[in-house]
Amino acid sequence: DGGITQSPKYLFRKEGQNVTLSCEQNLNHDAMYWYRQDPGQGLRLIYYSQIVNDFQKGDIAEGYSVSREKKESFPLTVTSAQKNPTAFYLCASSIWTQETQYFGPGTRLLVL
Amino acid sequence: GIQVEQSPPDLILQEGANSTLRCNFSDSVNNLQWFHQNPWGQLINLFYIPSGTKQNGRLSATTVATERYSLLYISSSQTTDSGVYFCAVSQTLPNQAGTALIFGKGTTLSVSS
């Protein structure tokens, strides 16, 4: 089955710790995106990548980092510089020439 | 940037009722999508509808691009329709890097039996 997977489903972070959220897709999509969702809010763009080895900051990139070494994978690292990381994180992908985005199941990040 | 506003913020229905959700946007857009987020957080694409009307079963959507709004109709609602409905419009990214979605805050629908 083609789709987008995210892991883990739940993640706990201690103060000062970096954590990495995984996003993998087997849809052969060129573009991948990371969004953050806070309670009662819509999604906001953190980072996006159009092709391998290239990525760009979105609206709220501070305190986050990404890599795109493979077409299928776009991991997001939440660094200790992100002071309010508790949120629901969603990964998405799309064909570059089309605008419809498909979303993974999400990762809930909580701070201990 | 483009602003996306959805109304109403919350909606409570009895099973079998019909409803209309509205999405207003502040500027011309090339694309508009409706999503349903289920109670587990999964976002499901409902419609890609930059203009015109589309129907899929009990759901239909209409976008009037010239007047900058879109409507999502749910007929004969069921408990499984519960969740949050988001409207999102496309924003062209810098350096022709494609598009990203600008989301409204959503309408939370609760359908009771």
PDB file of C-alpha atoms in Angstrom:
ATOM      1  CA  ASP A   1       0.000   0.000   0.000  1.00  0.00           C
ATOM      2  CA  GLY A   2       1.257   3.462  -0.871  1.00  0.00           C
ATOM      3  CA  GLY A   3       1.191   6.093   1.797  1.00  0.00           C
ATOM      4  CA  ILE A   4       2.948   8.266   4.342  1.00  0.00           C
ATOM      5  CA  THR A   5       4.137   6.908   7.673  1.00  0.00           C
ATOM      6  CA  GLN A   6       5.216   8.871  10.708  1.00  0.00           C
ATOM      7  CA  SER A   7       6.899   7.580  13.832  1.00  0.00           C
ATOM      8  CA  PRO A   8       6.679   7.514  16.703  1.00  0.00           C
ATOM      9  CA  LYS A   9       2.989   8.128  17.359  1.00  0.00           C
ATOM     10  CA  TYR A  10       3.834   9.734  20.728  1.00  0.00           C
ATOM     11  CA  LEU A  11       7.156  11.278  21.738  1.00  0.00           C
ATOM     12  CA  PHE A  12       8.309  12.706  25.035  1.00  0.00           C
ATOM     13  CA  ARG A  13      11.063  15.265  25.271  1.00  0.00           C
ATOM     14  CA  LYS A  14      13.068  16.271  28.306  1.00  0.00           C
ATOM     15  CA  GLU A  15      14.323  19.797  28.821  1.00  0.00           C
ATOM     16  CA  GLY A  16      17.386  20.551  26.696  1.00  0.00           C
ATOM     17  CA  GLN A  17      16.985  17.435  24.580  1.00  0.00           C
ATOM     18  CA  ASN A  18      16.846  17.212  20.787  1.00  0.00           C
ATOM     19  CA  VAL A  19      14.323  14.751  19.352  1.00  0.00           C
ATOM     20  CA  THR A  20      13.774  13.556  15.787  1.00  0.00           C
ATOM     21  CA  LEU A  21      10.436  12.767  14.177  1.00  0.00           C
ATOM     22  CA  SER A  22      10.408  10.376  11.252  1.00  0.00           C
ATOM     23  CA  CYS A  23       8.438  10.801   8.011  1.00  0.00           C
ATOM     24  CA  GLU A  24       8.597   8.275   5.167  1.00  0.00           C
ATOM     25  CA  GLN A  25       6.572   8.105   1.948  1.00  0.00           C
ATOM     26  CA  ASN A  26       6.413   5.521  -0.817  1.00  0.00           C
ATOM     27  CA  LEU A  27       4.224   7.555  -3.147  1.00  0.00           C
ATOM     28  CA  ASN A  28       7.193   8.678  -5.255  1.00  0.00           C
ATOM     29  CA  HIS A  29       6.280  12.269  -4.447  1.00  0.00           C
ATOM     30  CA  ASP A  30       8.865  14.964  -5.021  1.00  0.00           C
ATOM     31  CA  ALA A  31       7.760  17.474  -2.403  1.00  0.00           C
ATOM     32  CA  MET A  32       7.501  16.939   1.344  1.00  0.00           C
ATOM     33  CA  TYR A  33       6.337  19.246   4.115  1.00  0.00           C
ATOM     34  CA  TRP A  34       6.237  19.505   7.905  1.00  0.00           C
ATOM     35  CA  TYR A  35       3.363  21.246   9.683  1.00  0.00           C
ATOM     36  CA  ARG A  36       2.696  21.980  13.321  1.00  0.00           C
ATOM     37  CA  GLN A  37      -0.809  21.966  14.828  1.00  0.00           C
ATOM     38  CA  ASP A  38      -1.630  23.502  18.206  1.00  0.00           C
ATOM     39  CA  PRO A  39      -4.949  22.841  19.995  1.00  0.00           C
ATOM     40  CA  GLY A  40      -7.869  24.617  18.348  1.00  0.00           C
ATOM     41  CA  GLN A  41      -5.675  25.893  15.554  1.00  0.00           C
ATOM     42  CA  GLY A  42      -5.024  25.134  11.929  1.00  0.00           C
ATOM     43  CA  LEU A  43      -1.729  23.809  10.635  1.00  0.00           C
ATOM     44  CA  ARG A  44       1.336  26.015  10.214  1.00  0.00           C
ATOM     45  CA  LEU A  45       4.260  25.276   7.887  1.00  0.00           C
ATOM     46  CA  ILE A  46       7.634  24.528   9.495  1.00  0.00           C
ATOM     47  CA  TYR A  47       9.837  23.355   6.596  1.00  0.00           C
ATOM     48  CA  TYR A  48       9.377  22.091   3.062  1.00  0.00           C
ATOM     49  CA  SER A  49      11.501  20.304   0.500  1.00  0.00           C
ATOM     50  CA  GLN A  50      10.990  20.204  -3.234  1.00  0.00           C
ATOM     51  CA  ILE A  51      13.828  17.845  -4.137  1.00  0.00           C
ATOM     52  CA  VAL A  52      16.516  15.761  -2.488  1.00  0.00           C
ATOM     53  CA  ASN A  53      19.256  17.736  -0.720  1.00  0.00           C
ATOM     54  CA  ASP A  54      17.218  20.926  -0.831  1.00  0.00           C
ATOM     55  CA  PHE A  55      14.833  22.362   1.762  1.00  0.00           C
ATOM     56  CA  GLN A  56      13.457  25.739   2.748  1.00  0.00           C
ATOM     57  CA  LYS A  57      12.136  27.374   5.911  1.00  0.00           C
ATOM     58  CA  GLY A  58       8.416  27.838   6.333  1.00  0.00           C
ATOM     59  CA  ASP A  59       6.580  30.270   8.572  1.00  0.00           C
ATOM     60  CA  ILE A  60       7.739  28.880  11.944  1.00  0.00           C
ATOM     61  CA  ALA A  61      11.138  27.254  11.341  1.00  0.00           C
ATOM     62  CA  GLU A  62      12.937  28.604  14.427  1.00  0.00           C
ATOM     63  CA  GLY A  63      14.001  25.791  16.759  1.00  0.00           C
ATOM     64  CA  TYR A  64      13.604  23.090  14.099  1.00  0.00           C
ATOM     65  CA  SER A  65      15.911  21.450  11.562  1.00  0.00           C
ATOM     66  CA  VAL A  66      15.386  18.985   8.706  1.00  0.00           C
ATOM     67  CA  SER A  67      17.315  16.916   6.173  1.00  0.00           C
ATOM     68  CA  ARG A  68      16.364  15.420   2.797  1.00  0.00           C
ATOM     69  CA  GLU A  69      19.008  12.838   1.916  1.00  0.00           C
ATOM     70  CA  LYS A  70      16.533  10.493   0.238  1.00  0.00           C
ATOM     71  CA  LYS A  71      13.395  11.172  -1.780  1.00  0.00           C
ATOM     72  CA  GLU A  72      11.359   8.959   0.531  1.00  0.00           C
ATOM     73  CA  SER A  73      12.441  10.473   3.845  1.00  0.00           C
ATOM     74  CA  PHE A  74      12.139  13.911   5.467  1.00  0.00           C
ATOM     75  CA  PRO A  75      12.980  13.751   9.207  1.00  0.00           C
ATOM     76  CA  LEU A  76      12.299  16.715  11.493  1.00  0.00           C
ATOM     77  CA  THR A  77      14.486  17.472  14.511  1.00  0.00           C
ATOM     78  CA  VAL A  78      13.003  19.532  17.319  1.00  0.00           C
ATOM     79  CA  THR A  79      15.980  21.185  18.970  1.00  0.00           C
ATOM     80  CA  SER A  80      16.399  22.502  22.497  1.00  0.00           C
ATOM     81  CA  ALA A  81      16.045  26.001  21.020  1.00  0.00           C
ATOM     82  CA  GLN A  82      12.333  25.352  20.460  1.00  0.00           C
ATOM     83  CA  LYS A  83      10.930  26.585  23.765  1.00  0.00           C
ATOM     84  CA  ASN A  84       7.342  25.470  23.249  1.00  0.00           C
ATOM     85  CA  PRO A  85       7.522  22.179  21.355  1.00  0.00           C
ATOM     86  CA  THR A  86       4.351  20.543  22.681  1.00  0.00           C
ATOM     87  CA  ALA A  87       2.146  20.109  19.601  1.00  0.00           C
ATOM     88  CA  PHE A  88       0.869  17.684  16.987  1.00  0.00           C
ATOM     89  CA  TYR A  89       3.268  17.368  14.041  1.00  0.00           C
ATOM     90  CA  LEU A  90       2.048  16.371  10.592  1.00  0.00           C
ATOM     91  CA  CYS A  91       4.096  15.437   7.561  1.00  0.00           C
ATOM     92  CA  ALA A  92       2.720  15.739   4.023  1.00  0.00           C
ATOM     93  CA  SER A  93       3.839  15.059   0.477  1.00  0.00           C
ATOM     94  CA  SER A  94       2.769  16.007  -3.017  1.00  0.00           C
ATOM     95  CA  ILE A  95       3.700  15.662  -6.650  1.00  0.00           C
ATOM     96  CA  TRP A  96       5.649  18.765  -7.550  1.00  0.00           C
ATOM     97  CA  THR A  97       3.413  19.750 -10.420  1.00  0.00           C
ATOM     98  CA  GLN A  98       0.215  19.247  -8.429  1.00  0.00           C
ATOM     99  CA  GLU A  99      -1.032  21.051  -5.374  1.00  0.00           C
ATOM    100  CA  THR A 100      -2.953  18.306  -3.591  1.00  0.00           C
ATOM    101  CA  GLN A 101      -1.101  17.295  -0.443  1.00  0.00           C
ATOM    102  CA  TYR A 102      -1.455  13.980   1.367  1.00  0.00           C
ATOM    103  CA  PHE A 103      -0.858  13.729   5.093  1.00  0.00           C
ATOM    104  CA  GLY A 104       0.647  11.173   7.434  1.00  0.00           C
ATOM    105  CA  PRO A 105      -1.027  10.145  10.726  1.00  0.00           C
ATOM    106  CA  GLY A 106       0.994  12.590  12.836  1.00  0.00           C
ATOM    107  CA  THR A 107       3.245  12.548  15.910  1.00  0.00           C
ATOM    108  CA  ARG A 108       2.225  14.037  19.267  1.00  0.00           C
ATOM    109  CA  LEU A 109       5.192  15.598  21.061  1.00  0.00           C
ATOM    110  CA  LEU A 110       4.986  16.240  24.784  1.00  0.00           C
ATOM    111  CA  VAL A 111       7.527  17.857  27.091  1.00  0.00           C
ATOM    112  CA  LEU A 112       8.326  16.153  30.404  1.00  0.00           C
TER     113      LEU A 112
ATOM    114  CA  GLY B   1      -0.266  36.866   3.566  1.00  0.00           C
ATOM    115  CA  ILE B   2      -3.532  35.203   2.698  1.00  0.00           C
ATOM    116  CA  GLN B   3      -6.047  34.972   5.539  1.00  0.00           C
ATOM    117  CA  VAL B   4      -8.447  32.043   5.758  1.00  0.00           C
ATOM    118  CA  GLU B   5     -11.497  32.241   8.010  1.00  0.00           C
ATOM    119  CA  GLN B   6     -13.911  29.412   8.707  1.00  0.00           C
ATOM    120  CA  SER B   7     -17.354  29.508  10.226  1.00  0.00           C
ATOM    121  CA  PRO B   8     -18.935  28.427  12.413  1.00  0.00           C
ATOM    122  CA  PRO B   9     -16.116  27.414  14.786  1.00  0.00           C
ATOM    123  CA  ASP B  10     -18.287  24.730  16.364  1.00  0.00           C
ATOM    124  CA  LEU B  11     -21.361  22.855  15.181  1.00  0.00           C
ATOM    125  CA  ILE B  12     -23.505  20.329  17.020  1.00  0.00           C
ATOM    126  CA  LEU B  13     -25.978  18.221  15.043  1.00  0.00           C
ATOM    127  CA  GLN B  14     -28.384  15.361  15.503  1.00  0.00           C
ATOM    128  CA  GLU B  15     -27.794  12.416  13.237  1.00  0.00           C
ATOM    129  CA  GLY B  16     -29.618  12.906   9.934  1.00  0.00           C
ATOM    130  CA  ALA B  17     -29.374  16.696   9.905  1.00  0.00           C
ATOM    131  CA  ASN B  18     -27.801  18.726   7.105  1.00  0.00           C
ATOM    132  CA  SER B  19     -25.133  21.393   7.550  1.00  0.00           C
ATOM    133  CA  THR B  20     -23.152  24.019   5.664  1.00  0.00           C
ATOM    134  CA  LEU B  21     -19.613  25.031   6.545  1.00  0.00           C
ATOM    135  CA  ARG B  22     -18.115  28.220   5.147  1.00  0.00           C
ATOM    136  CA  CYS B  23     -14.570  29.261   4.232  1.00  0.00           C
ATOM    137  CA  ASN B  24     -13.665  32.860   3.329  1.00  0.00           C
ATOM    138  CA  PHE B  25     -10.266  33.821   1.984  1.00  0.00           C
ATOM    139  CA  SER B  26      -8.698  37.236   1.640  1.00  0.00           C
ATOM    140  CA  ASP B  27      -7.031  37.055  -1.760  1.00  0.00           C
ATOM    141  CA  SER B  28      -7.211  35.281  -5.092  1.00  0.00           C
ATOM    142  CA  VAL B  29      -6.095  31.674  -4.860  1.00  0.00           C
ATOM    143  CA  ASN B  30      -5.262  28.982  -7.377  1.00  0.00           C
ATOM    144  CA  ASN B  31      -6.300  26.109  -5.188  1.00  0.00           C
ATOM    145  CA  LEU B  32      -8.602  25.320  -2.308  1.00  0.00           C
ATOM    146  CA  GLN B  33      -8.845  22.041  -0.448  1.00  0.00           C
ATOM    147  CA  TRP B  34     -11.229  20.722   2.191  1.00  0.00           C
ATOM    148  CA  PHE B  35      -9.954  18.220   4.769  1.00  0.00           C
ATOM    149  CA  HIS B  36     -11.556  16.195   7.529  1.00  0.00           C
ATOM    150  CA  GLN B  37      -9.451  15.531  10.626  1.00  0.00           C
ATOM    151  CA  ASN B  38     -10.742  12.510  12.497  1.00  0.00           C
ATOM    152  CA  PRO B  39     -10.571  12.181  16.300  1.00  0.00           C
ATOM    153  CA  TRP B  40      -7.199  10.415  15.990  1.00  0.00           C
ATOM    154  CA  GLY B  41      -5.674  13.347  14.118  1.00  0.00           C
ATOM    155  CA  GLN B  42      -5.537  11.907  10.603  1.00  0.00           C
ATOM    156  CA  LEU B  43      -6.201  14.458   7.871  1.00  0.00           C
ATOM    157  CA  ILE B  44      -8.255  13.114   4.997  1.00  0.00           C
ATOM    158  CA  ASN B  45      -8.559  14.947   1.680  1.00  0.00           C
ATOM    159  CA  LEU B  46     -12.192  15.623   0.870  1.00  0.00           C
ATOM    160  CA  PHE B  47     -12.099  17.949  -2.110  1.00  0.00           C
ATOM    161  CA  TYR B  48      -9.652  19.776  -4.308  1.00  0.00           C
ATOM    162  CA  ILE B  49     -11.885  22.555  -5.562  1.00  0.00           C
ATOM    163  CA  PRO B  50     -10.386  25.801  -6.878  1.00  0.00           C
ATOM    164  CA  SER B  51     -13.742  26.670  -8.459  1.00  0.00           C
ATOM    165  CA  GLY B  52     -17.117  25.171  -9.266  1.00  0.00           C
ATOM    166  CA  THR B  53     -18.989  22.381  -7.529  1.00  0.00           C
ATOM    167  CA  LYS B  54     -18.056  18.796  -6.730  1.00  0.00           C
ATOM    168  CA  GLN B  55     -19.949  16.026  -5.005  1.00  0.00           C
ATOM    169  CA  ASN B  56     -18.821  12.857  -3.300  1.00  0.00           C
ATOM    170  CA  GLY B  57     -21.625  10.866  -1.718  1.00  0.00           C
ATOM    171  CA  ARG B  58     -23.240  12.869   1.080  1.00  0.00           C
ATOM    172  CA  LEU B  59     -20.634  15.610   0.798  1.00  0.00           C
ATOM    173  CA  SER B  60     -20.453  18.375  -1.747  1.00  0.00           C
ATOM    174  CA  ALA B  61     -18.432  21.554  -2.075  1.00  0.00           C
ATOM    175  CA  THR B  62     -18.762  24.775  -3.990  1.00  0.00           C
ATOM    176  CA  THR B  63     -16.089  27.427  -4.490  1.00  0.00           C
ATOM    177  CA  VAL B  64     -16.895  30.877  -5.872  1.00  0.00           C
ATOM    178  CA  ALA B  65     -13.389  32.136  -6.533  1.00  0.00           C
ATOM    179  CA  THR B  66     -14.479  35.596  -7.704  1.00  0.00           C
ATOM    180  CA  GLU B  67     -16.221  36.180  -4.364  1.00  0.00           C
ATOM    181  CA  ARG B  68     -13.487  34.458  -2.330  1.00  0.00           C
ATOM    182  CA  TYR B  69     -15.477  31.833  -0.497  1.00  0.00           C
ATOM    183  CA  SER B  70     -16.133  28.119  -0.458  1.00  0.00           C
ATOM    184  CA  LEU B  71     -18.923  26.063   1.097  1.00  0.00           C
ATOM    185  CA  LEU B  72     -18.904  22.457   2.265  1.00  0.00           C
ATOM    186  CA  TYR B  73     -22.290  20.745   2.491  1.00  0.00           C
ATOM    187  CA  ILE B  74     -22.872  17.659   4.604  1.00  0.00           C
ATOM    188  CA  SER B  75     -26.227  15.968   4.120  1.00  0.00           C
ATOM    189  CA  SER B  76     -27.840  13.319   6.331  1.00  0.00           C
ATOM    190  CA  SER B  77     -25.006  13.596   8.837  1.00  0.00           C
ATOM    191  CA  GLN B  78     -23.718  10.502  10.634  1.00  0.00           C
ATOM    192  CA  THR B  79     -21.761  10.120  13.863  1.00  0.00           C
ATOM    193  CA  THR B  80     -18.716   9.180  11.801  1.00  0.00           C
ATOM    194  CA  ASP B  81     -18.778  12.683  10.286  1.00  0.00           C
ATOM    195  CA  SER B  82     -17.639  14.084  13.638  1.00  0.00           C
ATOM    196  CA  GLY B  83     -14.243  15.754  13.732  1.00  0.00           C
ATOM    197  CA  VAL B  84     -12.674  18.961  12.507  1.00  0.00           C
ATOM    198  CA  TYR B  85     -13.151  20.252   8.973  1.00  0.00           C
ATOM    199  CA  PHE B  86     -10.377  22.406   7.565  1.00  0.00           C
ATOM    200  CA  CYS B  87     -10.280  24.626   4.548  1.00  0.00           C
ATOM    201  CA  ALA B  88      -6.822  25.326   3.087  1.00  0.00           C
ATOM    202  CA  VAL B  89      -5.660  27.511   0.235  1.00  0.00           C
ATOM    203  CA  SER B  90      -2.395  27.353  -1.669  1.00  0.00           C
ATOM    204  CA  GLN B  91       0.411  29.846  -1.265  1.00  0.00           C
ATOM    205  CA  THR B  92       3.160  29.951  -3.872  1.00  0.00           C
ATOM    206  CA  LEU B  93       6.508  29.324  -2.188  1.00  0.00           C
ATOM    207  CA  PRO B  94       9.623  31.431  -2.855  1.00  0.00           C
ATOM    208  CA  ASN B  95      12.020  30.426  -5.622  1.00  0.00           C
ATOM    209  CA  GLN B  96       9.228  28.613  -7.478  1.00  0.00           C
ATOM    210  CA  ALA B  97       9.582  25.799  -4.986  1.00  0.00           C
ATOM    211  CA  GLY B  98       5.985  24.725  -5.315  1.00  0.00           C
ATOM    212  CA  THR B  99       3.132  25.570  -3.007  1.00  0.00           C
ATOM    213  CA  ALA B 100       2.276  25.252   0.658  1.00  0.00           C
ATOM    214  CA  LEU B 101      -1.146  25.269   2.260  1.00  0.00           C
ATOM    215  CA  ILE B 102      -2.559  28.043   4.437  1.00  0.00           C
ATOM    216  CA  PHE B 103      -5.127  26.587   6.812  1.00  0.00           C
ATOM    217  CA  GLY B 104      -8.121  28.085   8.521  1.00  0.00           C
ATOM    218  CA  LYS B 105      -8.735  27.273  12.182  1.00  0.00           C
ATOM    219  CA  GLY B 106     -11.367  24.706  11.315  1.00  0.00           C
ATOM    220  CA  THR B 107     -14.970  23.897  12.187  1.00  0.00           C
ATOM    221  CA  THR B 108     -15.439  21.281  14.898  1.00  0.00           C
ATOM    222  CA  LEU B 109     -18.470  19.115  14.107  1.00  0.00           C
ATOM    223  CA  SER B 110     -20.117  16.871  16.663  1.00  0.00           C
ATOM    224  CA  VAL B 111     -22.876  14.549  15.457  1.00  0.00           C
ATOM    225  CA  SER B 112     -24.878  12.718  18.083  1.00  0.00           C
ATOM    226  CA  SER B 113     -27.171   9.729  17.621  1.00  0.00           C
TER     227      SER B 113
END
